[in-house]
Amino acid sequence: MHPLLRYVLVGTPLAVLVFLGLSNFFTQWDGHAVSRRPAPSDDPAVFTVLVVTDDETTTEVDWPAELVQGLELRVEPTGTPPPKVPETAPRTAKSRFQFYFTVTPPAGDTQVVWTTTPQAISAAVLLWLVGLALFNVWQSGSPWSWEPKEMVLPASQGGTQQTGLDPVASSDQDRPRRQGKGPPPPRPRRGGGRRR
């Protein structure tokens, strides 16, 4: 299997899961939006809204700034729910495995708000590209290539295998040879009889 195809089969589902998580695809609620946290910047894109569900549980979700500014929610830095849900709190609901939720103010029409955002798509695509670069570095040593690295044998293993030399013969050749002629070794004495 080609390395790029192998990464696509693994990296793409992970990037999709990140996109679904950032889009609140697995989140659900049904209750009232009671407050919001302070603005994280002078011109925020989203606000963190506290939702109190009908079974008195709480959850915090990020809503578009334009939507929140039109609801006039009270600012609560700690994210603590009020003792009683205000009558002016808008009704909101979202089902699991959906890309939208609804907001119904006490005096107004129901609004359908999509949870998919350009930021979620950009984050998923960026994660996929970074993962591809890291995979290429692990596979080939370069972020721009997916060809596997060549196997190079160490010198200690490649010496006798590549040359085909006999290690015993090569060791004999490495021994220093006698140079020049010297006196011959003494001959053993023969005879002489037995001493009495």
mmCIF file of C-alpha atoms in Angstrom:
data_model
loop_
_atom_site.group_PDB
_atom_site.id
_atom_site.type_symbol
_atom_site.label_atom_id
_atom_site.label_comp_id
_atom_site.label_asym_id
_atom_site.label_seq_id
_atom_site.Cartn_x
_atom_site.Cartn_y
_atom_site.Cartn_z
ATOM 1 C CA MET A 1 0.000 0.000 0.000
ATOM 2 C CA HIS A 2 1.330 3.438 -0.900
ATOM 3 C CA PRO A 3 2.398 5.481 2.176
ATOM 4 C CA LEU A 4 0.196 8.434 1.149
ATOM 5 C CA LEU A 5 -2.874 6.197 0.912
ATOM 6 C CA ARG A 6 -2.051 4.710 4.302
ATOM 7 C CA TYR A 7 -1.952 8.192 5.851
ATOM 8 C CA VAL A 8 -5.217 9.204 4.161
ATOM 9 C CA LEU A 9 -6.970 6.171 5.663
ATOM 10 C CA VAL A 10 -5.765 7.094 9.164
ATOM 11 C CA GLY A 11 -5.413 10.884 9.150
ATOM 12 C CA THR A 12 -8.675 11.772 7.433
ATOM 13 C CA PRO A 13 -10.982 10.145 10.041
ATOM 14 C CA LEU A 14 -9.031 11.879 12.829
ATOM 15 C CA ALA A 15 -9.400 15.269 11.128
ATOM 16 C CA VAL A 16 -13.127 14.636 10.631
ATOM 17 C CA LEU A 17 -13.518 13.817 14.341
ATOM 18 C CA VAL A 18 -11.814 17.108 15.241
ATOM 19 C CA PHE A 19 -14.168 18.989 12.940
ATOM 20 C CA LEU A 20 -17.225 17.276 14.443
ATOM 21 C CA GLY A 21 -16.025 18.007 17.969
ATOM 22 C CA LEU A 22 -15.444 21.696 17.243
ATOM 23 C CA SER A 23 -18.889 21.864 15.605
ATOM 24 C CA ASN A 24 -20.631 20.503 18.735
ATOM 25 C CA PHE A 25 -21.868 17.563 16.672
ATOM 26 C CA PHE A 26 -21.925 15.259 19.708
ATOM 27 C CA THR A 27 -23.349 17.846 22.140
ATOM 28 C CA GLN A 28 -27.000 18.191 23.105
ATOM 29 C CA TRP A 29 -29.011 20.446 25.380
ATOM 30 C CA ASP A 30 -32.575 21.545 26.012
ATOM 31 C CA GLY A 31 -33.163 24.441 28.379
ATOM 32 C CA HIS A 32 -32.576 28.178 28.768
ATOM 33 C CA ALA A 33 -29.582 30.423 28.090
ATOM 34 C CA VAL A 34 -29.183 32.317 31.367
ATOM 35 C CA SER A 35 -25.850 34.148 31.143
ATOM 36 C CA ARG A 36 -22.592 34.595 29.282
ATOM 37 C CA ARG A 37 -18.985 35.025 30.254
ATOM 38 C CA PRO A 38 -17.173 38.356 29.655
ATOM 39 C CA ALA A 39 -15.916 39.099 26.175
ATOM 40 C CA PRO A 40 -12.489 37.475 25.592
ATOM 41 C CA SER A 41 -11.440 40.460 23.432
ATOM 42 C CA ASP A 42 -12.640 43.818 22.172
ATOM 43 C CA ASP A 43 -14.202 42.285 19.072
ATOM 44 C CA PRO A 44 -14.979 38.650 19.882
ATOM 45 C CA ALA A 45 -16.272 36.202 17.302
ATOM 46 C CA VAL A 46 -18.007 34.013 19.896
ATOM 47 C CA PHE A 47 -19.269 34.200 23.466
ATOM 48 C CA THR A 48 -19.373 31.388 25.970
ATOM 49 C CA VAL A 49 -23.021 30.987 27.002
ATOM 50 C CA LEU A 50 -24.287 29.110 30.055
ATOM 51 C CA VAL A 51 -27.309 26.899 29.367
ATOM 52 C CA VAL A 52 -29.402 25.499 32.227
ATOM 53 C CA THR A 53 -31.307 22.433 31.067
ATOM 54 C CA ASP A 54 -34.723 21.331 32.249
ATOM 55 C CA ASP A 55 -33.188 18.727 34.596
ATOM 56 C CA GLU A 56 -31.157 21.561 36.251
ATOM 57 C CA THR A 57 -27.833 20.569 34.751
ATOM 58 C CA THR A 58 -25.587 23.179 33.173
ATOM 59 C CA THR A 59 -23.447 23.269 30.064
ATOM 60 C CA GLU A 60 -21.352 25.977 28.456
ATOM 61 C CA VAL A 61 -21.274 26.378 24.691
ATOM 62 C CA ASP A 62 -19.803 28.906 22.285
ATOM 63 C CA TRP A 63 -22.341 30.949 20.367
ATOM 64 C CA PRO A 64 -21.776 33.549 17.613
ATOM 65 C CA ALA A 65 -21.254 37.045 18.982
ATOM 66 C CA GLU A 66 -23.998 38.561 16.806
ATOM 67 C CA LEU A 67 -26.546 36.131 18.239
ATOM 68 C CA VAL A 68 -25.514 36.674 21.871
ATOM 69 C CA GLN A 69 -25.434 40.463 21.618
ATOM 70 C CA GLY A 70 -29.050 40.439 20.468
ATOM 71 C CA LEU A 71 -30.202 38.324 23.436
ATOM 72 C CA GLU A 72 -29.023 40.729 26.187
ATOM 73 C CA LEU A 73 -27.794 37.999 28.526
ATOM 74 C CA ARG A 74 -26.350 38.993 31.873
ATOM 75 C CA VAL A 75 -22.571 38.737 32.258
ATOM 76 C CA GLU A 76 -21.385 36.134 34.773
ATOM 77 C CA PRO A 77 -17.558 35.760 34.997
ATOM 78 C CA THR A 78 -17.691 32.613 37.137
ATOM 79 C CA GLY A 79 -20.229 30.734 35.016
ATOM 80 C CA THR A 80 -22.427 30.115 38.070
ATOM 81 C CA PRO A 81 -26.111 29.557 37.288
ATOM 82 C CA PRO A 82 -28.684 31.784 39.012
ATOM 83 C CA PRO A 83 -30.938 30.341 41.734
ATOM 84 C CA LYS A 84 -33.888 30.698 39.400
ATOM 85 C CA VAL A 85 -34.054 30.836 35.610
ATOM 86 C CA PRO A 86 -34.977 34.416 34.592
ATOM 87 C CA GLU A 87 -38.226 34.875 32.704
ATOM 88 C CA THR A 88 -36.326 36.756 30.002
ATOM 89 C CA ALA A 89 -33.974 33.813 29.365
ATOM 90 C CA PRO A 90 -34.368 32.532 25.792
ATOM 91 C CA ARG A 91 -35.294 28.923 25.177
ATOM 92 C CA THR A 92 -32.682 26.857 23.340
ATOM 93 C CA ALA A 93 -32.399 23.264 22.208
ATOM 94 C CA LYS A 94 -29.978 21.097 20.257
ATOM 95 C CA SER A 95 -30.105 17.416 19.422
ATOM 96 C CA ARG A 96 -27.071 15.164 19.242
ATOM 97 C CA PHE A 97 -25.691 14.436 15.753
ATOM 98 C CA GLN A 98 -27.024 17.710 14.313
ATOM 99 C CA PHE A 99 -25.160 20.742 12.998
ATOM 100 C CA TYR A 100 -27.627 23.353 14.280
ATOM 101 C CA PHE A 101 -29.494 24.494 17.364
ATOM 102 C CA THR A 102 -32.538 26.690 17.959
ATOM 103 C CA VAL A 103 -32.947 29.821 20.075
ATOM 104 C CA THR A 104 -36.389 31.203 20.941
ATOM 105 C CA PRO A 105 -36.515 34.534 22.841
ATOM 106 C CA PRO A 106 -39.531 35.209 25.095
ATOM 107 C CA ALA A 107 -40.805 37.731 22.567
ATOM 108 C CA GLY A 108 -39.572 36.778 19.142
ATOM 109 C CA ASP A 109 -39.299 34.116 16.499
ATOM 110 C CA THR A 110 -37.240 30.953 16.696
ATOM 111 C CA GLN A 111 -33.802 31.266 15.172
ATOM 112 C CA VAL A 112 -31.898 28.358 13.657
ATOM 113 C CA VAL A 113 -28.154 28.681 14.214
ATOM 114 C CA TRP A 114 -25.619 26.454 12.471
ATOM 115 C CA THR A 115 -22.747 25.107 14.527
ATOM 116 C CA THR A 116 -20.341 24.644 11.608
ATOM 117 C CA THR A 117 -17.829 27.478 11.418
ATOM 118 C CA PRO A 118 -14.893 28.371 9.162
ATOM 119 C CA GLN A 119 -12.648 28.061 12.217
ATOM 120 C CA ALA A 120 -13.645 24.413 12.711
ATOM 121 C CA ILE A 121 -12.987 23.584 9.062
ATOM 122 C CA SER A 122 -9.648 25.426 9.086
ATOM 123 C CA ALA A 123 -8.539 23.635 12.256
ATOM 124 C CA ALA A 124 -9.366 20.220 10.794
ATOM 125 C CA VAL A 125 -7.566 20.955 7.507
ATOM 126 C CA LEU A 126 -4.528 22.360 9.328
ATOM 127 C CA LEU A 127 -4.385 19.288 11.556
ATOM 128 C CA TRP A 128 -4.506 17.020 8.484
ATOM 129 C CA LEU A 129 -1.662 18.899 6.772
ATOM 130 C CA VAL A 130 0.522 18.980 9.885
ATOM 131 C CA GLY A 131 -0.091 15.276 10.375
ATOM 132 C CA LEU A 132 0.925 14.613 6.763
ATOM 133 C CA ALA A 133 4.163 16.547 7.229
ATOM 134 C CA LEU A 134 5.013 14.652 10.418
ATOM 135 C CA PHE A 135 4.194 11.350 8.725
ATOM 136 C CA ASN A 136 6.502 12.210 5.824
ATOM 137 C CA VAL A 137 9.304 13.130 8.219
ATOM 138 C CA TRP A 138 8.922 9.788 9.968
ATOM 139 C CA GLN A 139 8.659 7.911 6.659
ATOM 140 C CA SER A 140 11.339 9.584 4.573
ATOM 141 C CA GLY A 141 13.087 12.195 6.704
ATOM 142 C CA SER A 142 11.556 15.082 4.742
ATOM 143 C CA PRO A 143 8.134 16.764 5.146
ATOM 144 C CA TRP A 144 7.783 17.044 1.363
ATOM 145 C CA SER A 145 8.416 13.407 0.385
ATOM 146 C CA TRP A 146 6.739 10.129 1.276
ATOM 147 C CA GLU A 147 9.310 7.797 -0.282
ATOM 148 C CA PRO A 148 10.787 5.494 2.394
ATOM 149 C CA LYS A 149 14.383 6.037 3.480
ATOM 150 C CA GLU A 150 17.033 3.685 2.085
ATOM 151 C CA MET A 151 18.426 1.105 4.473
ATOM 152 C CA VAL A 152 22.179 1.517 4.973
ATOM 153 C CA LEU A 153 24.086 -1.243 6.757
ATOM 154 C CA PRO A 154 26.619 -0.202 9.384
ATOM 155 C CA ALA A 155 30.290 -0.589 8.468
ATOM 156 C CA SER A 156 30.785 -3.386 11.005
ATOM 157 C CA GLN A 157 28.089 -5.500 9.341
ATOM 158 C CA GLY A 158 28.695 -4.536 5.731
ATOM 159 C CA GLY A 159 32.456 -5.252 5.609
ATOM 160 C CA THR A 160 32.534 -9.017 5.049
ATOM 161 C CA GLN A 161 29.060 -9.254 3.498
ATOM 162 C CA GLN A 162 29.702 -6.747 0.744
ATOM 163 C CA THR A 163 33.246 -7.809 -0.192
ATOM 164 C CA GLY A 164 32.701 -11.539 0.239
ATOM 165 C CA LEU A 165 36.088 -12.008 1.896
ATOM 166 C CA ASP A 166 36.815 -14.834 4.281
ATOM 167 C CA PRO A 167 37.431 -13.349 7.741
ATOM 168 C CA VAL A 168 40.069 -16.017 8.477
ATOM 169 C CA ALA A 169 41.919 -15.397 5.228
ATOM 170 C CA SER A 170 41.768 -11.643 5.689
ATOM 171 C CA SER A 171 43.187 -11.978 9.209
ATOM 172 C CA ASP A 172 46.099 -14.047 7.860
ATOM 173 C CA GLN A 173 46.840 -11.387 5.292
ATOM 174 C CA ASP A 174 46.870 -8.714 7.945
ATOM 175 C CA ARG A 175 49.687 -10.435 9.903
ATOM 176 C CA PRO A 176 53.167 -8.913 9.386
ATOM 177 C CA ARG A 177 55.456 -11.039 7.237
ATOM 178 C CA ARG A 178 59.118 -11.682 7.938
ATOM 179 C CA GLN A 179 61.291 -9.509 5.815
ATOM 180 C CA GLY A 180 64.835 -10.544 4.865
ATOM 181 C CA LYS A 181 66.723 -13.762 5.697
ATOM 182 C CA GLY A 182 68.095 -14.518 9.113
ATOM 183 C CA PRO A 183 70.146 -17.388 10.495
ATOM 184 C CA PRO A 184 68.490 -20.803 10.170
ATOM 185 C CA PRO A 185 67.063 -22.321 13.326
ATOM 186 C CA PRO A 186 69.338 -24.813 15.138
ATOM 187 C CA ARG A 187 68.961 -28.460 14.120
ATOM 188 C CA PRO A 188 68.129 -31.040 16.772
ATOM 189 C CA ARG A 189 71.061 -33.192 17.859
ATOM 190 C CA ARG A 190 70.958 -36.837 16.876
ATOM 191 C CA GLY A 191 72.628 -39.872 18.399
ATOM 192 C CA GLY A 192 75.237 -39.560 21.095
ATOM 193 C CA GLY A 193 74.463 -42.884 22.697
ATOM 194 C CA ARG A 194 73.194 -43.570 26.147
ATOM 195 C CA ARG A 195 75.097 -42.264 29.087
ATOM 196 C CA ARG A 196 76.287 -44.842 31.600
#
